[in-house]
Coordinates of N, CA and C in Angstrom, one line a residue:
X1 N 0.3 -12.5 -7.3 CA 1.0 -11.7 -8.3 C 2.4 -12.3 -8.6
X2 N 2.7 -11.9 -9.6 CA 4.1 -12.6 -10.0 C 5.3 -11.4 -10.0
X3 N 6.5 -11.5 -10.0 CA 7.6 -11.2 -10.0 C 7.8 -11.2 -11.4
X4 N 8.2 -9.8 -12.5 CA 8.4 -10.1 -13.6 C 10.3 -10.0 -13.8
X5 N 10.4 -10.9 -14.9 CA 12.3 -11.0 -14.9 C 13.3 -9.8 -14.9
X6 N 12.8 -8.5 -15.4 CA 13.5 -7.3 -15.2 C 13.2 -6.7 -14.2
X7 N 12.6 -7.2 -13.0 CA 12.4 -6.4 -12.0 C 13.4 -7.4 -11.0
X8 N 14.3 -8.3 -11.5 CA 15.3 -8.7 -10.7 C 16.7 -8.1 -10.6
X9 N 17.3 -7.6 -9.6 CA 19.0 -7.0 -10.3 C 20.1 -7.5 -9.9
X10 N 21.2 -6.9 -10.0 CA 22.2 -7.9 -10.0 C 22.8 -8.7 -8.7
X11 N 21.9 -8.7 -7.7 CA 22.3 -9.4 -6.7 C 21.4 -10.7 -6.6
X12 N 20.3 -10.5 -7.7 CA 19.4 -12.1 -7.6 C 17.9 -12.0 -7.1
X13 N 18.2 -10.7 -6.4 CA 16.6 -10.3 -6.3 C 15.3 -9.5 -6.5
X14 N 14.4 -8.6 -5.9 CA 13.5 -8.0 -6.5 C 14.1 -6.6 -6.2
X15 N 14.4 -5.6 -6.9 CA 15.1 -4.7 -6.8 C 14.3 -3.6 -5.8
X16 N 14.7 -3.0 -4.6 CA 13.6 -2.3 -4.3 C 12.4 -1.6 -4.4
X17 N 12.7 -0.6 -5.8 CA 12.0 -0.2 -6.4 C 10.8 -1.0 -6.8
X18 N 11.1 -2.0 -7.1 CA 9.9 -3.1 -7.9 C 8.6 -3.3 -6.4
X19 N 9.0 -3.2 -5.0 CA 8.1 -3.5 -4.1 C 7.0 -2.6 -4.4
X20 N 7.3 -1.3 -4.5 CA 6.4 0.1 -4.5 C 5.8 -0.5 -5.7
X21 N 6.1 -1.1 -6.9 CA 5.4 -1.4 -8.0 C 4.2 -2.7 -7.9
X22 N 4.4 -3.8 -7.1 CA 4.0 -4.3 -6.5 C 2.6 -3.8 -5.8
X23 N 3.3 -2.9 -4.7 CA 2.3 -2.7 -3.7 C 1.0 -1.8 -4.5
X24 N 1.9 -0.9 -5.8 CA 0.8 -0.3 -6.2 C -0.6 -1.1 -6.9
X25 N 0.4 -2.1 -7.9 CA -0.5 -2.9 -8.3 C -1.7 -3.1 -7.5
X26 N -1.2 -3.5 -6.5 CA -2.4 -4.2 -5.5 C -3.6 -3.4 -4.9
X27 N -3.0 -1.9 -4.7 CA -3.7 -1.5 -4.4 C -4.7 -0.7 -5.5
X28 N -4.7 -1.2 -6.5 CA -5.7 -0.2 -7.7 C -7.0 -1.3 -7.2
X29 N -6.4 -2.4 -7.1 CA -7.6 -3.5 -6.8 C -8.4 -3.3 -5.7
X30 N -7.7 -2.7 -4.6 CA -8.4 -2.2 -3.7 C -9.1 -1.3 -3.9
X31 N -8.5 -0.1 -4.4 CA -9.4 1.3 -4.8 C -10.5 1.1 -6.1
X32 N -10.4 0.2 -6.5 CA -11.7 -1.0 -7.5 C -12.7 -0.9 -6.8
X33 N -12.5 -1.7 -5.4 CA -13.4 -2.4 -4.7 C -14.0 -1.1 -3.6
X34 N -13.5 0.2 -3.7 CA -14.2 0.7 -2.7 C -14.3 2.1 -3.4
X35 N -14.4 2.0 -5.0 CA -14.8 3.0 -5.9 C -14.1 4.2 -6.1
X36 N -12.4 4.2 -5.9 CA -11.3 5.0 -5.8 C -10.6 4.7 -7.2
X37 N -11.2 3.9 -8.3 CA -10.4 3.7 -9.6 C -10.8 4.6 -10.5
X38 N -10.5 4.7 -11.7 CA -10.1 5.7 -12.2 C -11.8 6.5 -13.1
X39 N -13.1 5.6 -12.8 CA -14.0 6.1 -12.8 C -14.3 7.2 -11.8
X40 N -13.2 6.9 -10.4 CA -14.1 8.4 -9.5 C -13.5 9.1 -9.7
X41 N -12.1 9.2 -9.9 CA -11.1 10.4 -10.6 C -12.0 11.3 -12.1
X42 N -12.3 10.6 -13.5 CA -13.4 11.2 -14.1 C -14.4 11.6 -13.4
X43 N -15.4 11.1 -12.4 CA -16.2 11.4 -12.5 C -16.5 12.9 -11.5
X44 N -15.2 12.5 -10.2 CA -15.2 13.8 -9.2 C -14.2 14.4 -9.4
X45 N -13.1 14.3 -10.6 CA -11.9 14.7 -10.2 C -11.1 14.7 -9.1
X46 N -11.4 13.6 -8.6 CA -10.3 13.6 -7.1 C -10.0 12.4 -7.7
X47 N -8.7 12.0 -6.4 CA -8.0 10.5 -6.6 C -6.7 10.8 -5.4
X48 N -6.0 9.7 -5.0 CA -5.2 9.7 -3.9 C -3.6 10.0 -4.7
X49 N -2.7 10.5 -3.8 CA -1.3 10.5 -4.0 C -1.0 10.3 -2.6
X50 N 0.1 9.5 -3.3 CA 1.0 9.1 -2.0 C 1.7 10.6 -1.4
X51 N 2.0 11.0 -0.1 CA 2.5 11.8 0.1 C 3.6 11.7 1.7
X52 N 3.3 10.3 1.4 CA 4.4 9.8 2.7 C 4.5 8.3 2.2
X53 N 5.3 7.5 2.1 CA 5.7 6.0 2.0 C 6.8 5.6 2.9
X54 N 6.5 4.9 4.0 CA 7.3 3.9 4.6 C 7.5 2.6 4.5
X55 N 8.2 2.1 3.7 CA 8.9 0.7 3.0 C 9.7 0.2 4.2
X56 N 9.4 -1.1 4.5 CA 10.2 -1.7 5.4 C 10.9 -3.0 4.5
X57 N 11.8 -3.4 4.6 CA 12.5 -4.3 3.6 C 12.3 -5.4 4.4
X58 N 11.9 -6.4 4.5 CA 12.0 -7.5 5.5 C 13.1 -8.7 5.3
X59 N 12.8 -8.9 3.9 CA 13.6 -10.4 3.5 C 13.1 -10.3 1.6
X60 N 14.5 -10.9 1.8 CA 14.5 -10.8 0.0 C 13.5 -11.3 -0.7
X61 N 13.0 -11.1 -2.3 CA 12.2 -11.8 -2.7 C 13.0 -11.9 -4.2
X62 N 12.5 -13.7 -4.5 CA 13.6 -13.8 -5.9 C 12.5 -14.2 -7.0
X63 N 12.5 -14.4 -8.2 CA 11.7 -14.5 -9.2 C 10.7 -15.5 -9.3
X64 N 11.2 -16.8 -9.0 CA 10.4 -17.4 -8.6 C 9.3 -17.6 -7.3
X65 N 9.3 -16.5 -6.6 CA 8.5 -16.2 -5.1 C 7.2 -15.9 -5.5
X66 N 6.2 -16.5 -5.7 CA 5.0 -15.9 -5.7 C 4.4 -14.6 -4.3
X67 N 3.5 -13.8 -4.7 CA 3.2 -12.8 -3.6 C 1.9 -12.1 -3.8
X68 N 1.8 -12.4 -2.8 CA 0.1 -12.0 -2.4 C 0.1 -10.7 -1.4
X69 N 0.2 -9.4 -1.9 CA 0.1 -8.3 -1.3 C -1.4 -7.7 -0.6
X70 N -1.8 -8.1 0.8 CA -3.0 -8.3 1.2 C -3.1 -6.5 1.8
X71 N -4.3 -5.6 1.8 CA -4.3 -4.7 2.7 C -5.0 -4.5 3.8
X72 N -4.5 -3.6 5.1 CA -5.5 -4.0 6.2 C -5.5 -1.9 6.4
X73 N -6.7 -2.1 6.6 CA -7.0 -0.5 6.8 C -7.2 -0.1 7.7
X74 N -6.5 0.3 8.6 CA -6.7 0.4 10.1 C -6.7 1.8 10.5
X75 N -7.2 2.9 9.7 CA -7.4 4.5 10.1 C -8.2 5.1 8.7
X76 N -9.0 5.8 9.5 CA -10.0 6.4 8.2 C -10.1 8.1 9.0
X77 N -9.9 9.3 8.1 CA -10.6 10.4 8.3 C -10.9 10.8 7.1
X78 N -12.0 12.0 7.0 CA -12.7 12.2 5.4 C -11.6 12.8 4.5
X79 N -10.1 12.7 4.6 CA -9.9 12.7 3.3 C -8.2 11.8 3.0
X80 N -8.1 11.0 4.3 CA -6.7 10.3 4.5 C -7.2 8.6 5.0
X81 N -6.1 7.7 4.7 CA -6.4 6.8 5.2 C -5.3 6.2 5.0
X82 N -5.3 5.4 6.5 CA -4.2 4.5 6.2 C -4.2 3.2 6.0
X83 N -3.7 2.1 5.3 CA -3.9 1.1 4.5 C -2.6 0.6 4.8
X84 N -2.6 -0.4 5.4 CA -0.8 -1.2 5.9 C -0.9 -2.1 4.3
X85 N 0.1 -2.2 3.7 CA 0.2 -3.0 3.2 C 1.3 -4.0 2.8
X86 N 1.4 -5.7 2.7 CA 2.9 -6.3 3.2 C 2.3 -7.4 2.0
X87 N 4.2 -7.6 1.8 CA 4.2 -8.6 0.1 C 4.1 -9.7 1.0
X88 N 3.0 -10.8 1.5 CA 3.0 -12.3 2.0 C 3.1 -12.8 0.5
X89 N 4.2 -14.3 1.0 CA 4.3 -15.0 0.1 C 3.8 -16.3 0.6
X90 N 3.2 -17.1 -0.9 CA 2.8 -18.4 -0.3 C 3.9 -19.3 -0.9
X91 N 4.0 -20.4 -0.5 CA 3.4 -21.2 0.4 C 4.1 -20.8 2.2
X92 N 5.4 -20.6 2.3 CA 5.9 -19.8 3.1 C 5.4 -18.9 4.0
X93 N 4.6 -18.0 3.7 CA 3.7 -16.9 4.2 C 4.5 -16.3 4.9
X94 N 5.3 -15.7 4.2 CA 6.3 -15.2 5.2 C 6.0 -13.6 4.3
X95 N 6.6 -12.5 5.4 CA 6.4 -10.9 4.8 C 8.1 -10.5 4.2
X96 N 7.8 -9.9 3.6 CA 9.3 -9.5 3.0 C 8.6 -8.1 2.7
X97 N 7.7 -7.2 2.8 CA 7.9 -5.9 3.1 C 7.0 -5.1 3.5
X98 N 6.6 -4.4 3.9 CA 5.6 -3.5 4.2 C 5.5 -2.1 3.7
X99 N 4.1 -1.4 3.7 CA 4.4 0.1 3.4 C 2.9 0.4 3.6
X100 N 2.9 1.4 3.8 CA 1.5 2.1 4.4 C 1.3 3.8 4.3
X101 N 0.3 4.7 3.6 CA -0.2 5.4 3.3 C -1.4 6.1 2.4
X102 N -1.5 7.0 2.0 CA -2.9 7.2 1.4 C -3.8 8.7 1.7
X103 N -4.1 9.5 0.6 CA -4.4 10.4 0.8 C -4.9 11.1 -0.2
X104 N -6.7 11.3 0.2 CA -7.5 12.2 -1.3 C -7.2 13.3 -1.1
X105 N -7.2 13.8 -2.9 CA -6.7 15.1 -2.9 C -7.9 15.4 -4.7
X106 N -7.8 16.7 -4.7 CA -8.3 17.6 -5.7 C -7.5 17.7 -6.6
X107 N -7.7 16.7 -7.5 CA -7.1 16.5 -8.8 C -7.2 18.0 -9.6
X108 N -8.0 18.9 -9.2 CA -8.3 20.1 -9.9 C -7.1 21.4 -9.4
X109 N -7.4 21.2 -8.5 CA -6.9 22.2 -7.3 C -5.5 21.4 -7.0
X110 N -5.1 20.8 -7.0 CA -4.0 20.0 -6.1 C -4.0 20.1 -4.6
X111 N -4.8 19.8 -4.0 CA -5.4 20.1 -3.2 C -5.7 18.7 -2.2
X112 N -5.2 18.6 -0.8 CA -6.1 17.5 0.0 C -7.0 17.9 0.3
X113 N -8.6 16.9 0.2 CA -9.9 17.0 -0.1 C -10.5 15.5 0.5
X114 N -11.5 15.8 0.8 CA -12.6 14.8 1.3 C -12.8 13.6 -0.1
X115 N -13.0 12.7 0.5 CA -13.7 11.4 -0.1 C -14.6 11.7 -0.3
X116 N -15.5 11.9 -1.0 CA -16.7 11.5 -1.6 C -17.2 10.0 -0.6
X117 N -18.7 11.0 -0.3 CA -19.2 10.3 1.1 C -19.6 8.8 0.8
X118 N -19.9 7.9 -0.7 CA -19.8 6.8 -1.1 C -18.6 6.1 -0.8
X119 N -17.3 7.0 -0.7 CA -15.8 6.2 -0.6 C -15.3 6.1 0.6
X120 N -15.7 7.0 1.3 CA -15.8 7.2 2.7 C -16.5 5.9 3.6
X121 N -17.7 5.9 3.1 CA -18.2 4.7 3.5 C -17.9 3.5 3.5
X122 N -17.5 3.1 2.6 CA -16.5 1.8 2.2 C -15.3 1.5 3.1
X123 N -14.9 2.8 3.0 CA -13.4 3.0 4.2 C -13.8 2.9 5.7
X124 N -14.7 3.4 5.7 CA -15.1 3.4 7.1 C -15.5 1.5 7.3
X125 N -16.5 1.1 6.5 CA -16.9 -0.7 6.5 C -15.5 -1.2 6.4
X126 N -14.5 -1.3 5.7 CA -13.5 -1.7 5.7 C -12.5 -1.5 6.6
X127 N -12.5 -0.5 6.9 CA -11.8 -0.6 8.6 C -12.4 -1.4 9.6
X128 N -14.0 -1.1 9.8 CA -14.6 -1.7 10.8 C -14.2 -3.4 10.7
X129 N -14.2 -4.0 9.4 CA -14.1 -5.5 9.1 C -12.7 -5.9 9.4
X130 N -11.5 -5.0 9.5 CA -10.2 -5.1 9.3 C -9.7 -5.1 10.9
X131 N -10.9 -4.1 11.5 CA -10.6 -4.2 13.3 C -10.4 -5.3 14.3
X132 N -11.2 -6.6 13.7 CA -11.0 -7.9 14.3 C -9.9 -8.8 14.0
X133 N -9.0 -7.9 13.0 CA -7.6 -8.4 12.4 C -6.2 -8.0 13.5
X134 N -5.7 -9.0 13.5 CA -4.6 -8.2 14.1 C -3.7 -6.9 13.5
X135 N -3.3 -6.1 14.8 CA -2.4 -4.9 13.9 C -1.4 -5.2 13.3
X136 N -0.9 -4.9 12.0 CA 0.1 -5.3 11.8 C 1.3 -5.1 11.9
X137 N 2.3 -5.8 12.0 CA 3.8 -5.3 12.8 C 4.3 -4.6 11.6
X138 N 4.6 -3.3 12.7 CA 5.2 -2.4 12.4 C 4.4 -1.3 12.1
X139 N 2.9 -1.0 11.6 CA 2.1 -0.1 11.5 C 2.9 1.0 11.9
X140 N 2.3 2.1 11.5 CA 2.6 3.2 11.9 C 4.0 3.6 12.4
X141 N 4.8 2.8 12.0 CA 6.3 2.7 12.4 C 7.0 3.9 12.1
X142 N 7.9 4.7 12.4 CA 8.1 5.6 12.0 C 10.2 5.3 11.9
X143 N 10.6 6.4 10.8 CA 12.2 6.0 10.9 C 13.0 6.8 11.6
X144 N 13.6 6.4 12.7 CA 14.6 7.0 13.7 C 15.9 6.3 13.5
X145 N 17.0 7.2 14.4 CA 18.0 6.7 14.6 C 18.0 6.4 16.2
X146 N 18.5 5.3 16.3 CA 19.0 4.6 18.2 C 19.5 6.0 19.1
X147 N 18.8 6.3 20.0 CA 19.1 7.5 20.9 C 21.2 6.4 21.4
X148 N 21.7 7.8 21.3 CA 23.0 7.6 21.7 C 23.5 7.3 23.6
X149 N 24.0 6.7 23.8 CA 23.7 6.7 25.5 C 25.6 6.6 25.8

């Protein structure tokens, strides 16, 4: 993926905001690939909203950074799933952010709701394939403050 020029600000890099834009990109391609795009939304009226996002900032990224936002799915129940996902850049391969969540809901109802047992399945194979992957740092991280001593 590329880095477009108004998503740089005035300190020279990719403005936070632009990561979530990013990560989303990437993941429509995922929900392509495991029948979560916008044919299953017509077709079942469901579709995912984010309802938790944890962004870890790692290291800047500037305009010319190419980025390859890979996902690894490392939790499935019938209607949540979690999906780590981090901007690697090449040639460097280095992470500059992370963020991870995901969750079907009843586009009708507003409603959290099951996957449709086709998407389900995918998520479940795709976890299974993702399990011989390492975890990725920081999964499931959650944001605290340093206990005071």
């Amino acid at each position: 993926m590329k880095i477009e020029p108004q998503w740089i600000d005035y300190n020279g890099h990719l403005n936070v905001a632009y990561y979530n834009v990013l990560f989303d990109r990437a993941v429509d391609e995922v929900y392509e690939l495991i029948g979560l795009g916008p044919a299953y939304l017509e077709r079942h009226k469901h579709s995912t909203m984010v309802v938790e996002a944890h962004v870890r900032y790692l290291r800047e990224l500037k305009l010319e950074d190419p980025v390859r936002p890979p996902c690894n799915c490392s939790a499935t129940t019938p209607s949540a799933f979690i999906c780590s996902r981090s901007s690697d850049t090449r040639p460097g391969n280095w992470v500059s952010a992370t963020r991870e969540h995901d969750l079907g809901v009843d586009m009708t109802a507003k409603k959290v709701a099951p996957f449709h047992d086709s998407v389900l399945r995918l998520l479940k194979r795709m976890q299974a394939a993702h399990a011989v992957l390492p975890r990725p740092d920081g999964a499931g991280r959650s944001v605290r403050m340093p206990d005071k001593r």
